[in-house]
Amino acid sequence: MMSEYSGTGRASIKNRASKEKKEKPWLSIVGIGEDGLTGLGSKAIAAIEAAEVVFGGKRHLELAAAAIRGEAQRWPVPFDTEVSDVVALRGRRVCVLASGDPFFFGVGVTLLRQIEADETVCHPSPSAFSLAASRLGWALQSAECVSLHGRSIDLLRPHLHAGARIIALTSDAHAPALIANLLSDLGFGQSKFILLEALGGEREQRRQVRAADFALEDIDPLNVVAIEVVEAKGARVLPFGRGLDDALFEHDGQITKREIRAVTLSSLAPRRGELLWDVGAGSGSIGIEWMLSHPSLRAIAIEQHPDRAERVARNAEAFGVPGLEVLIGTAPEAFEGLPAPDAIFIGGGGSEAGVMDAARAALKPGGRLVANAVTLEMEAMLLAAHARLGGSLIRLDVARVTPVGTMSGWRPAMPVTQWSWVKPW
């Protein structure tokens, strides 16, 4: 009797839990393509029909109009990244319409910054990248997929290598011409340039030219650019390794030279999602190469000279990391109000009063501090810091071959003392 009753109780609890789990999701996210409702499954259409409020862009709402039974609400302009209108309806039946796959450069990512995943049900459609790859016969996993929607086309620069295949989602009808011009300017004008418009819809078309010959007109605002990269002699290629050629950077002599930079980046040891403060940025080379290591990395370049700060910003664009934040200010005052860093590099101004102490205080536990010295004053400070706090202390000497009359000889550069320290947990 007791055993039978317990079994029934467990079944009842299990059923109730299952019912609660099914009832908890209140937000449906539906990816819709240019083929509209005909491209959706029955569950996606049912989610639209059952919603009290349906959010989407003008195009999305028009594509799904026949299935919308509740209130249709367009996204505000400019777009609210906090999606407060959606969050305010928590608990009601809400549907958000998105383009293709909502979690591949889509609004689904934005929504789940504010809403728990188990509050949602997603019905994705093929992304623009998937559709493009299927039309081209490209292996999607081997292509570089880049979203330029509302973002700088300079993000393409790190991907421009001979033989690379790039699929880029653009913002509007003007972007393809800008991309073609960028390729030509950088020495990739012979690249195969494929324009894919209105993928999946009645207006779909494909046009192809060489980037240098781009003269296409009447471009559909909904377009994807596919590129097969062809590199000309002298093209601006950004190698994957650390310690890029100094000549690639615009600078006035205030630059961490490539050999020293390679060691410095190794000491900074970038990890996914981390933030670097580049103090006394000069040309910005350290912060730029830090960000080139992985798309998730961020950097703030702190530079007291306005002309150099402008140069840092130009270099960041030229290297395809326009997200590098440039702050004009003097350390340590410039540190106030900044997000706590995972790593700090001090290449200039480190001998000024309070800079090193403020940097160590700002650093997250487990974070890395790396400082380079070429002057005796800064070196003395690093020697003292090492004696007091420990860490790693190395001396870097580099010599380069230069002409000596009709012959050649070694000319040593100024030696660099580097102190690396990890903040205790």
Tab-separated table of C-alpha atoms in Angstrom:
chain	number	residue	atom	x	y	z
A	1	MET	CA	0.000	0.000	0.000
A	2	MET	CA	2.756	2.386	1.000
A	3	SER	CA	4.825	1.449	-2.059
A	4	GLU	CA	1.877	1.967	-4.433
A	5	TYR	CA	1.041	5.367	-2.888
A	6	SER	CA	4.686	6.544	-3.163
A	7	GLY	CA	4.843	5.548	-6.793
A	8	THR	CA	1.691	7.530	-7.549
A	9	GLY	CA	3.125	10.518	-5.690
A	10	ARG	CA	6.333	10.427	-7.680
A	11	ALA	CA	4.408	10.232	-10.927
A	12	SER	CA	2.249	13.169	-9.869
A	13	ILE	CA	5.282	15.273	-8.977
A	14	LYS	CA	7.000	14.330	-12.219
A	15	ASN	CA	3.947	15.271	-14.295
A	16	ARG	CA	3.548	18.555	-12.450
A	17	ALA	CA	7.231	19.407	-12.959
A	18	SER	CA	6.936	18.537	-16.632
A	19	LYS	CA	3.879	20.764	-16.975
A	20	GLU	CA	5.614	23.671	-15.219
A	21	LYS	CA	8.626	23.280	-17.493
A	22	LYS	CA	6.385	23.430	-20.564
A	23	GLU	CA	4.525	26.482	-19.265
A	24	LYS	CA	7.610	28.453	-18.236
A	25	PRO	CA	8.753	29.658	-21.685
A	26	TRP	CA	6.842	32.825	-22.503
A	27	LEU	CA	9.016	34.184	-25.294
A	28	SER	CA	9.213	32.611	-28.751
A	29	ILE	CA	12.020	33.639	-31.081
A	30	VAL	CA	11.263	32.859	-34.705
A	31	GLY	CA	13.825	33.135	-37.472
A	32	ILE	CA	12.155	34.038	-40.740
A	33	GLY	CA	13.629	34.191	-44.227
A	34	GLU	CA	12.692	36.027	-47.420
A	35	ASP	CA	10.315	33.185	-48.288
A	36	GLY	CA	8.144	34.239	-45.348
A	37	LEU	CA	5.664	31.855	-43.779
A	38	THR	CA	6.156	29.220	-46.487
A	39	GLY	CA	9.647	28.579	-45.160
A	40	LEU	CA	8.525	28.072	-41.553
A	41	GLY	CA	7.522	24.895	-39.782
A	42	SER	CA	4.166	24.414	-38.096
A	43	LYS	CA	5.568	25.088	-34.599
A	44	ALA	CA	7.078	28.411	-35.652
A	45	ILE	CA	3.809	29.520	-37.273
A	46	ALA	CA	1.859	28.437	-34.196
A	47	ALA	CA	4.164	30.520	-31.994
A	48	ILE	CA	3.457	33.614	-34.090
A	49	GLU	CA	-0.303	32.971	-34.101
A	50	ALA	CA	-0.435	32.409	-30.317
A	51	ALA	CA	1.517	35.554	-29.370
A	52	GLU	CA	-0.247	38.481	-27.748
A	53	VAL	CA	2.545	40.766	-28.972
A	54	VAL	CA	4.876	40.184	-31.947
A	55	PHE	CA	8.077	42.228	-32.216
A	56	GLY	CA	10.124	42.621	-35.366
A	57	GLY	CA	11.478	44.921	-38.010
A	58	LYS	CA	9.191	46.316	-40.699
A	59	ARG	CA	10.262	43.617	-43.175
A	60	HIS	CA	9.810	40.794	-40.666
A	61	LEU	CA	6.334	41.921	-39.666
A	62	GLU	CA	5.272	42.178	-43.308
A	63	LEU	CA	6.594	38.683	-44.070
A	64	ALA	CA	4.662	37.193	-41.139
A	65	ALA	CA	1.566	39.418	-41.349
A	66	ALA	CA	-0.844	36.617	-42.317
A	67	ALA	CA	-0.056	34.699	-39.092
A	68	ILE	CA	-0.043	37.601	-36.621
A	69	ARG	CA	-3.172	37.562	-34.438
A	70	GLY	CA	-1.943	39.820	-31.642
A	71	GLU	CA	-0.373	43.273	-31.595
A	72	ALA	CA	2.435	43.848	-34.107
A	73	GLN	CA	5.144	46.086	-32.648
A	74	ARG	CA	8.138	47.389	-34.615
A	75	TRP	CA	11.541	47.718	-33.010
A	76	PRO	CA	12.337	51.251	-31.867
A	77	VAL	CA	14.847	53.354	-33.805
A	78	PRO	CA	17.571	53.422	-32.641
A	79	PHE	CA	17.382	49.810	-31.487
A	80	ASP	CA	17.150	49.350	-27.719
A	81	THR	CA	19.962	46.953	-26.818
A	82	GLU	CA	18.323	46.401	-23.418
A	83	VAL	CA	15.153	45.159	-25.223
A	84	SER	CA	13.192	46.744	-22.372
A	85	ASP	CA	9.860	46.586	-24.268
A	86	VAL	CA	10.173	42.794	-24.481
A	87	VAL	CA	11.374	42.335	-20.903
A	88	ALA	CA	8.439	44.436	-19.639
A	89	LEU	CA	6.044	41.802	-21.012
A	90	ARG	CA	7.641	38.887	-19.125
A	91	GLY	CA	5.030	36.207	-18.442
A	92	ARG	CA	2.783	37.090	-21.387
A	93	ARG	CA	2.847	35.295	-24.734
A	94	VAL	CA	5.410	37.192	-26.773
A	95	CYS	CA	7.073	36.431	-30.091
A	96	VAL	CA	10.185	38.067	-31.577
A	97	LEU	CA	10.808	37.785	-35.300
A	98	ALA	CA	14.422	37.718	-36.470
A	99	SER	CA	16.357	37.168	-39.673
A	100	GLY	CA	17.352	33.563	-40.323
A	101	ASP	CA	19.213	32.090	-37.361
A	102	PRO	CA	18.579	34.424	-34.377
A	103	PHE	CA	21.714	33.163	-32.610
A	104	PHE	CA	24.197	33.712	-35.436
A	105	PHE	CA	24.943	37.455	-35.316
A	106	GLY	CA	21.242	37.883	-34.514
A	107	VAL	CA	18.844	39.429	-32.026
A	108	GLY	CA	18.631	36.178	-30.055
A	109	VAL	CA	22.030	36.935	-28.521
A	110	THR	CA	20.832	40.389	-27.456
A	111	LEU	CA	17.644	38.990	-25.931
A	112	LEU	CA	19.430	36.380	-23.846
A	113	ARG	CA	21.621	39.005	-22.225
A	114	GLN	CA	18.441	40.092	-20.444
A	115	ILE	CA	16.331	36.907	-20.407
A	116	GLU	CA	17.139	33.383	-19.218
A	117	ALA	CA	17.393	30.740	-21.937
A	118	ASP	CA	14.747	28.500	-20.315
A	119	GLU	CA	12.217	31.337	-20.632
A	120	THR	CA	12.457	31.103	-24.406
A	121	VAL	CA	11.790	28.736	-27.293
A	122	CYS	CA	13.641	29.344	-30.544
A	123	HIS	CA	12.598	28.297	-34.055
A	124	PRO	CA	15.590	29.162	-36.288
A	125	SER	CA	15.705	29.279	-40.066
A	126	PRO	CA	18.845	29.036	-42.224
A	127	SER	CA	21.147	32.015	-41.705
A	128	ALA	CA	22.255	34.248	-44.571
A	129	PHE	CA	25.666	32.597	-44.228
A	130	SER	CA	24.182	29.114	-44.611
A	131	LEU	CA	22.151	30.178	-47.631
A	132	ALA	CA	25.193	31.827	-49.239
A	133	ALA	CA	27.376	28.750	-48.691
A	134	SER	CA	24.698	26.495	-50.179
A	135	ARG	CA	24.414	28.682	-53.282
A	136	LEU	CA	28.199	28.792	-53.736
A	137	GLY	CA	28.921	25.199	-52.821
A	138	TRP	CA	31.360	26.339	-50.137
A	139	ALA	CA	32.104	24.434	-46.937
A	140	LEU	CA	30.641	26.807	-44.368
A	141	GLN	CA	33.013	25.670	-41.621
A	142	SER	CA	35.990	26.656	-43.802
A	143	ALA	CA	34.720	30.129	-44.707
A	144	GLU	CA	35.286	33.285	-42.665
A	145	CYS	CA	31.819	34.514	-41.660
A	146	VAL	CA	31.781	38.214	-40.825
A	147	SER	CA	28.820	40.405	-39.917
A	148	LEU	CA	29.257	43.984	-41.138
A	149	HIS	CA	25.656	44.853	-40.310
A	150	GLY	CA	25.955	48.154	-38.446
A	151	ARG	CA	29.704	47.551	-38.091
A	152	SER	CA	32.869	48.829	-39.778
A	153	ILE	CA	33.993	47.161	-43.011
A	154	ASP	CA	37.539	47.384	-41.571
A	155	LEU	CA	36.679	44.159	-39.715
A	156	LEU	CA	37.464	42.377	-42.993
A	157	ARG	CA	41.147	43.350	-42.920
A	158	PRO	CA	42.521	40.535	-40.697
A	159	HIS	CA	40.831	37.937	-42.943
A	160	LEU	CA	42.446	39.083	-46.193
A	161	HIS	CA	44.851	36.240	-46.970
A	162	ALA	CA	45.448	34.580	-50.318
A	163	GLY	CA	42.976	31.742	-50.876
A	164	ALA	CA	40.650	32.750	-48.058
A	165	ARG	CA	36.906	32.562	-48.597
A	166	ILE	CA	34.876	35.233	-46.832
A	167	ILE	CA	31.117	35.574	-46.449
A	168	ALA	CA	30.137	39.029	-45.232
A	169	LEU	CA	26.656	40.159	-44.228
A	170	THR	CA	26.285	43.860	-45.063
A	171	SER	CA	24.105	46.716	-43.812
A	172	ASP	CA	22.714	48.200	-47.018
A	173	ALA	CA	22.979	48.706	-50.761
A	174	HIS	CA	26.046	50.955	-50.438
A	175	ALA	CA	28.285	48.507	-48.545
A	176	PRO	CA	29.305	46.248	-51.487
A	177	ALA	CA	30.945	49.139	-53.348
A	178	LEU	CA	32.778	50.217	-50.185
A	179	ILE	CA	34.032	46.671	-49.647
A	180	ALA	CA	35.205	46.392	-53.257
A	181	ASN	CA	37.087	49.691	-52.929
A	182	LEU	CA	38.716	48.536	-49.696
A	183	LEU	CA	39.913	45.323	-51.357
A	184	SER	CA	41.350	47.254	-54.294
A	185	ASP	CA	43.089	49.793	-52.067
A	186	LEU	CA	44.759	47.042	-50.026
A	187	GLY	CA	46.050	45.063	-53.025
A	188	PHE	CA	43.259	42.488	-53.332
A	189	GLY	CA	41.521	43.978	-56.372
A	190	GLN	CA	41.709	40.739	-58.377
A	191	SER	CA	39.664	38.880	-55.783
A	192	LYS	CA	36.481	37.195	-56.986
A	193	PHE	CA	33.606	39.343	-55.697
A	194	ILE	CA	30.206	37.640	-55.566
A	195	LEU	CA	27.095	39.636	-54.698
A	196	LEU	CA	24.154	37.567	-53.390
A	197	GLU	CA	20.910	39.528	-53.041
A	198	ALA	CA	17.616	38.752	-51.266
A	199	LEU	CA	18.614	35.157	-50.600
A	200	GLY	CA	15.662	32.795	-50.298
A	201	GLY	CA	13.133	35.215	-51.755
A	202	GLU	CA	11.537	35.951	-55.106
A	203	ARG	CA	14.064	38.743	-55.784
A	204	GLU	CA	17.097	36.495	-55.227
A	205	GLN	CA	19.932	37.005	-57.677
A	206	ARG	CA	23.669	36.431	-57.956
A	207	ARG	CA	26.179	38.696	-59.676
A	208	GLN	CA	29.935	38.302	-59.921
A	209	VAL	CA	32.863	40.606	-60.791
A	210	ARG	CA	36.467	41.201	-59.814
A	211	ALA	CA	36.661	43.609	-56.891
A	212	ALA	CA	38.678	46.125	-58.935
A	213	ASP	CA	36.008	46.089	-61.672
A	214	PHE	CA	33.041	46.604	-59.364
A	215	ALA	CA	30.398	48.790	-61.018
A	216	LEU	CA	27.158	47.024	-60.075
A	217	GLU	CA	24.042	49.141	-59.670
A	218	ASP	CA	20.478	48.745	-58.328
A	219	ILE	CA	21.715	46.608	-55.456
A	220	ASP	CA	19.138	45.133	-53.109
A	221	PRO	CA	19.650	46.454	-49.547
A	222	LEU	CA	19.400	42.857	-48.320
A	223	ASN	CA	22.664	41.426	-49.575
A	224	VAL	CA	25.623	39.221	-48.732
A	225	VAL	CA	29.092	39.598	-50.223
A	226	ALA	CA	31.221	36.498	-50.831
A	227	ILE	CA	34.920	36.925	-51.579
A	228	GLU	CA	37.545	34.522	-52.885
A	229	VAL	CA	40.702	36.395	-51.942
A	230	VAL	CA	43.431	36.893	-54.532
A	231	GLU	CA	46.535	38.640	-53.248
A	232	ALA	CA	48.652	40.915	-55.462
A	233	LYS	CA	52.332	41.599	-54.872
A	234	GLY	CA	52.703	44.124	-52.079
A	235	ALA	CA	49.160	43.599	-50.719
A	236	ARG	CA	48.632	44.558	-47.094
A	237	VAL	CA	48.451	41.150	-45.420
A	238	LEU	CA	48.243	40.984	-41.627
A	239	PRO	CA	50.153	37.825	-40.582
A	240	PHE	CA	48.711	35.653	-37.821
A	241	GLY	CA	51.879	35.612	-35.698
A	242	ARG	CA	52.782	38.062	-32.955
A	243	GLY	CA	55.313	40.819	-33.547
A	244	LEU	CA	54.040	42.351	-36.792
A	245	ASP	CA	56.408	44.356	-38.980
A	246	ASP	CA	56.908	47.875	-37.607
A	247	ALA	CA	56.413	49.236	-41.125
A	248	LEU	CA	52.745	48.187	-41.031
A	249	PHE	CA	52.124	50.742	-38.271
A	250	GLU	CA	51.922	54.503	-38.596
A	251	HIS	CA	54.215	55.868	-35.875
A	252	ASP	CA	56.559	58.699	-34.901
A	253	GLY	CA	59.192	56.452	-33.379
A	254	GLN	CA	57.119	55.771	-30.255
A	255	ILE	CA	56.441	52.124	-30.919
A	256	THR	CA	57.307	48.895	-29.137
A	257	LYS	CA	59.582	47.289	-31.740
A	258	ARG	CA	58.429	44.000	-33.222
A	259	GLU	CA	60.864	41.677	-31.402
A	260	ILE	CA	60.154	43.310	-28.043
A	261	ARG	CA	56.434	43.395	-28.867
A	262	ALA	CA	56.354	39.654	-29.539
A	263	VAL	CA	57.901	38.927	-26.135
A	264	THR	CA	55.629	41.474	-24.451
A	265	LEU	CA	52.475	39.890	-25.887
A	266	SER	CA	53.715	36.489	-24.789
A	267	SER	CA	54.143	37.863	-21.260
A	268	LEU	CA	50.688	39.470	-21.322
A	269	ALA	CA	49.285	36.016	-22.232
A	270	PRO	CA	45.874	37.056	-23.659
A	271	ARG	CA	42.925	34.802	-22.847
A	272	ARG	CA	39.376	34.718	-24.186
A	273	GLY	CA	37.217	37.730	-23.344
A	274	GLU	CA	39.890	39.672	-21.466
A	275	LEU	CA	40.446	43.430	-21.248
A	276	LEU	CA	43.862	45.094	-21.592
A	277	TRP	CA	44.923	48.575	-20.537
A	278	ASP	CA	47.718	49.770	-22.849
A	279	VAL	CA	49.229	52.625	-20.821
A	280	GLY	CA	51.339	55.110	-22.758
A	281	ALA	CA	50.063	53.573	-25.991
A	282	GLY	CA	52.283	55.476	-28.445
A	283	SER	CA	51.264	53.932	-31.777
A	284	GLY	CA	48.839	51.462	-30.170
A	285	SER	CA	50.788	48.429	-31.407
A	286	ILE	CA	50.427	46.397	-28.188
A	287	GLY	CA	46.670	46.944	-27.840
A	288	ILE	CA	46.138	46.273	-31.545
A	289	GLU	CA	48.037	42.967	-31.561
A	290	TRP	CA	46.309	41.983	-28.312
A	291	MET	CA	42.915	42.393	-30.030
A	292	LEU	CA	44.095	40.603	-33.168
A	293	SER	CA	44.822	37.517	-31.041
A	294	HIS	CA	41.098	36.735	-30.708
A	295	PRO	CA	37.784	38.500	-31.582
A	296	SER	CA	36.633	38.344	-27.943
A	297	LEU	CA	39.530	40.470	-26.642
A	298	ARG	CA	39.155	44.157	-25.778
A	299	ALA	CA	41.679	46.910	-25.131
A	300	ILE	CA	41.769	50.489	-23.913
A	301	ALA	CA	44.701	52.564	-25.187
A	302	ILE	CA	45.628	55.384	-22.787
A	303	GLU	CA	47.719	58.128	-24.378
A	304	GLN	CA	48.325	61.649	-23.094
A	305	HIS	CA	49.295	63.217	-26.444
A	306	PRO	CA	46.238	63.965	-28.656
A	307	ASP	CA	48.164	63.578	-31.920
A	308	ARG	CA	49.380	60.130	-30.893
A	309	ALA	CA	45.911	59.174	-29.691
A	310	GLU	CA	44.555	60.018	-33.149
A	311	ARG	CA	47.329	57.916	-34.666
A	312	VAL	CA	46.351	54.973	-32.445
A	313	ALA	CA	42.762	55.226	-33.719
A	314	ARG	CA	43.934	55.280	-37.333
A	315	ASN	CA	46.148	52.261	-36.760
A	316	ALA	CA	43.271	50.388	-35.110
A	317	GLU	CA	41.125	50.901	-38.214
A	318	ALA	CA	44.001	49.939	-40.515
A	319	PHE	CA	44.462	46.649	-38.646
A	320	GLY	CA	40.759	45.785	-38.584
A	321	VAL	CA	40.191	46.310	-34.853
A	322	PRO	CA	38.090	49.508	-34.856
A	323	GLY	CA	36.691	48.510	-31.445
A	324	LEU	CA	39.949	49.520	-29.723
A	325	GLU	CA	38.980	52.262	-27.265
A	326	VAL	CA	41.314	55.262	-27.222
A	327	LEU	CA	41.429	57.465	-24.136
A	328	ILE	CA	43.323	60.762	-24.059
A	329	GLY	CA	44.652	61.251	-20.550
A	330	THR	CA	47.556	60.957	-18.151
A	331	ALA	CA	48.055	58.007	-15.833
A	332	PRO	CA	47.127	57.406	-13.082
A	333	GLU	CA	44.272	59.966	-13.232
A	334	ALA	CA	43.059	58.422	-16.498
A	335	PHE	CA	42.392	55.115	-14.729
A	336	GLU	CA	39.439	56.513	-12.807
A	337	GLY	CA	36.105	55.037	-13.850
A	338	LEU	CA	37.553	52.462	-16.264
A	339	PRO	CA	36.435	48.811	-16.112
A	340	ALA	CA	38.891	46.623	-14.198
A	341	PRO	CA	41.486	45.088	-16.536
A	342	ASP	CA	42.668	41.502	-16.806
A	343	ALA	CA	46.068	42.689	-18.017
A	344	ILE	CA	47.998	45.968	-18.059
A	345	PHE	CA	50.939	46.960	-20.212
A	346	ILE	CA	52.973	49.994	-19.209
A	347	GLY	CA	55.157	51.144	-22.044
A	348	GLY	CA	55.360	54.840	-21.295
A	349	GLY	CA	54.958	57.046	-18.252
A	350	GLY	CA	55.514	54.202	-15.815
A	351	SER	CA	58.128	56.125	-13.849
A	352	GLU	CA	55.659	58.908	-13.007
A	353	ALA	CA	54.529	59.067	-9.389
A	354	GLY	CA	51.702	56.707	-8.487
A	355	VAL	CA	51.338	55.001	-11.881
A	356	MET	CA	52.661	51.574	-10.927
A	357	ASP	CA	50.812	51.466	-7.598
A	358	ALA	CA	47.538	52.546	-9.212
A	359	ALA	CA	47.951	49.963	-11.964
A	360	ARG	CA	48.533	47.145	-9.489
A	361	ALA	CA	45.503	48.248	-7.456
A	362	ALA	CA	43.240	48.354	-10.533
A	363	LEU	CA	44.251	44.944	-11.832
A	364	LYS	CA	41.884	42.032	-11.255
A	365	PRO	CA	43.126	39.228	-8.971
A	366	GLY	CA	45.100	36.821	-11.135
A	367	GLY	CA	45.687	39.559	-13.716
A	368	ARG	CA	49.030	40.244	-15.390
A	369	LEU	CA	51.064	43.446	-15.255
A	370	VAL	CA	53.894	43.849	-17.775
A	371	ALA	CA	56.140	46.916	-17.838
A	372	ASN	CA	59.032	47.711	-20.190
A	373	ALA	CA	61.888	50.085	-19.397
A	374	VAL	CA	64.512	51.700	-21.607
A	375	THR	CA	65.492	54.521	-19.235
A	376	LEU	CA	67.587	54.065	-16.107
A	377	GLU	CA	64.877	55.707	-13.999
A	378	MET	CA	62.177	53.286	-15.135
A	379	GLU	CA	64.569	50.350	-14.866
A	380	ALA	CA	65.373	51.278	-11.258
A	381	MET	CA	61.650	51.292	-10.503
A	382	LEU	CA	61.194	47.843	-12.037
A	383	LEU	CA	64.187	46.446	-10.140
A	384	ALA	CA	62.701	47.755	-6.908
A	385	ALA	CA	59.260	46.332	-7.755
A	386	HIS	CA	60.796	42.946	-8.470
A	387	ALA	CA	62.708	42.983	-5.177
A	388	ARG	CA	59.551	43.895	-3.267
A	389	LEU	CA	56.856	41.907	-5.101
A	390	GLY	CA	58.623	39.175	-7.033
A	391	GLY	CA	57.504	38.264	-10.535
A	392	SER	CA	59.729	37.805	-13.561
A	393	LEU	CA	62.522	40.153	-14.651
A	394	ILE	CA	64.256	39.813	-18.027
A	395	ARG	CA	66.555	41.920	-20.180
A	396	LEU	CA	66.063	42.002	-23.949
A	397	ASP	CA	68.873	42.966	-26.313
A	398	VAL	CA	68.364	43.142	-30.063
A	399	ALA	CA	70.950	43.999	-32.707
A	400	ARG	CA	70.312	44.621	-36.384
A	401	VAL	CA	72.631	44.469	-39.365
A	402	THR	CA	73.381	47.935	-40.767
A	403	PRO	CA	75.891	49.277	-43.323
A	404	VAL	CA	79.369	50.053	-42.061
A	405	GLY	CA	81.036	51.776	-44.948
A	406	THR	CA	81.093	49.255	-47.785
A	407	MET	CA	80.486	46.383	-45.385
A	408	SER	CA	77.919	45.434	-42.744
A	409	GLY	CA	77.901	45.158	-38.978
A	410	TRP	CA	75.673	44.682	-35.961
A	411	ARG	CA	74.085	47.807	-34.491
A	412	PRO	CA	72.538	47.145	-31.065
A	413	ALA	CA	69.205	48.741	-30.170
A	414	MET	CA	68.621	50.146	-26.694
A	415	PRO	CA	68.235	47.249	-24.265
A	416	VAL	CA	64.802	46.742	-22.712
A	417	THR	CA	64.177	45.581	-19.153
A	418	GLN	CA	60.831	43.840	-18.710
A	419	TRP	CA	59.089	43.090	-15.443
A	420	SER	CA	56.085	40.724	-15.411
A	421	TRP	CA	53.937	40.218	-12.350
A	422	VAL	CA	50.742	38.310	-11.577
A	423	LYS	CA	48.420	39.773	-8.966
A	424	PRO	CA	47.681	37.286	-6.145
A	425	TRP	CA	44.151	35.987	-5.769
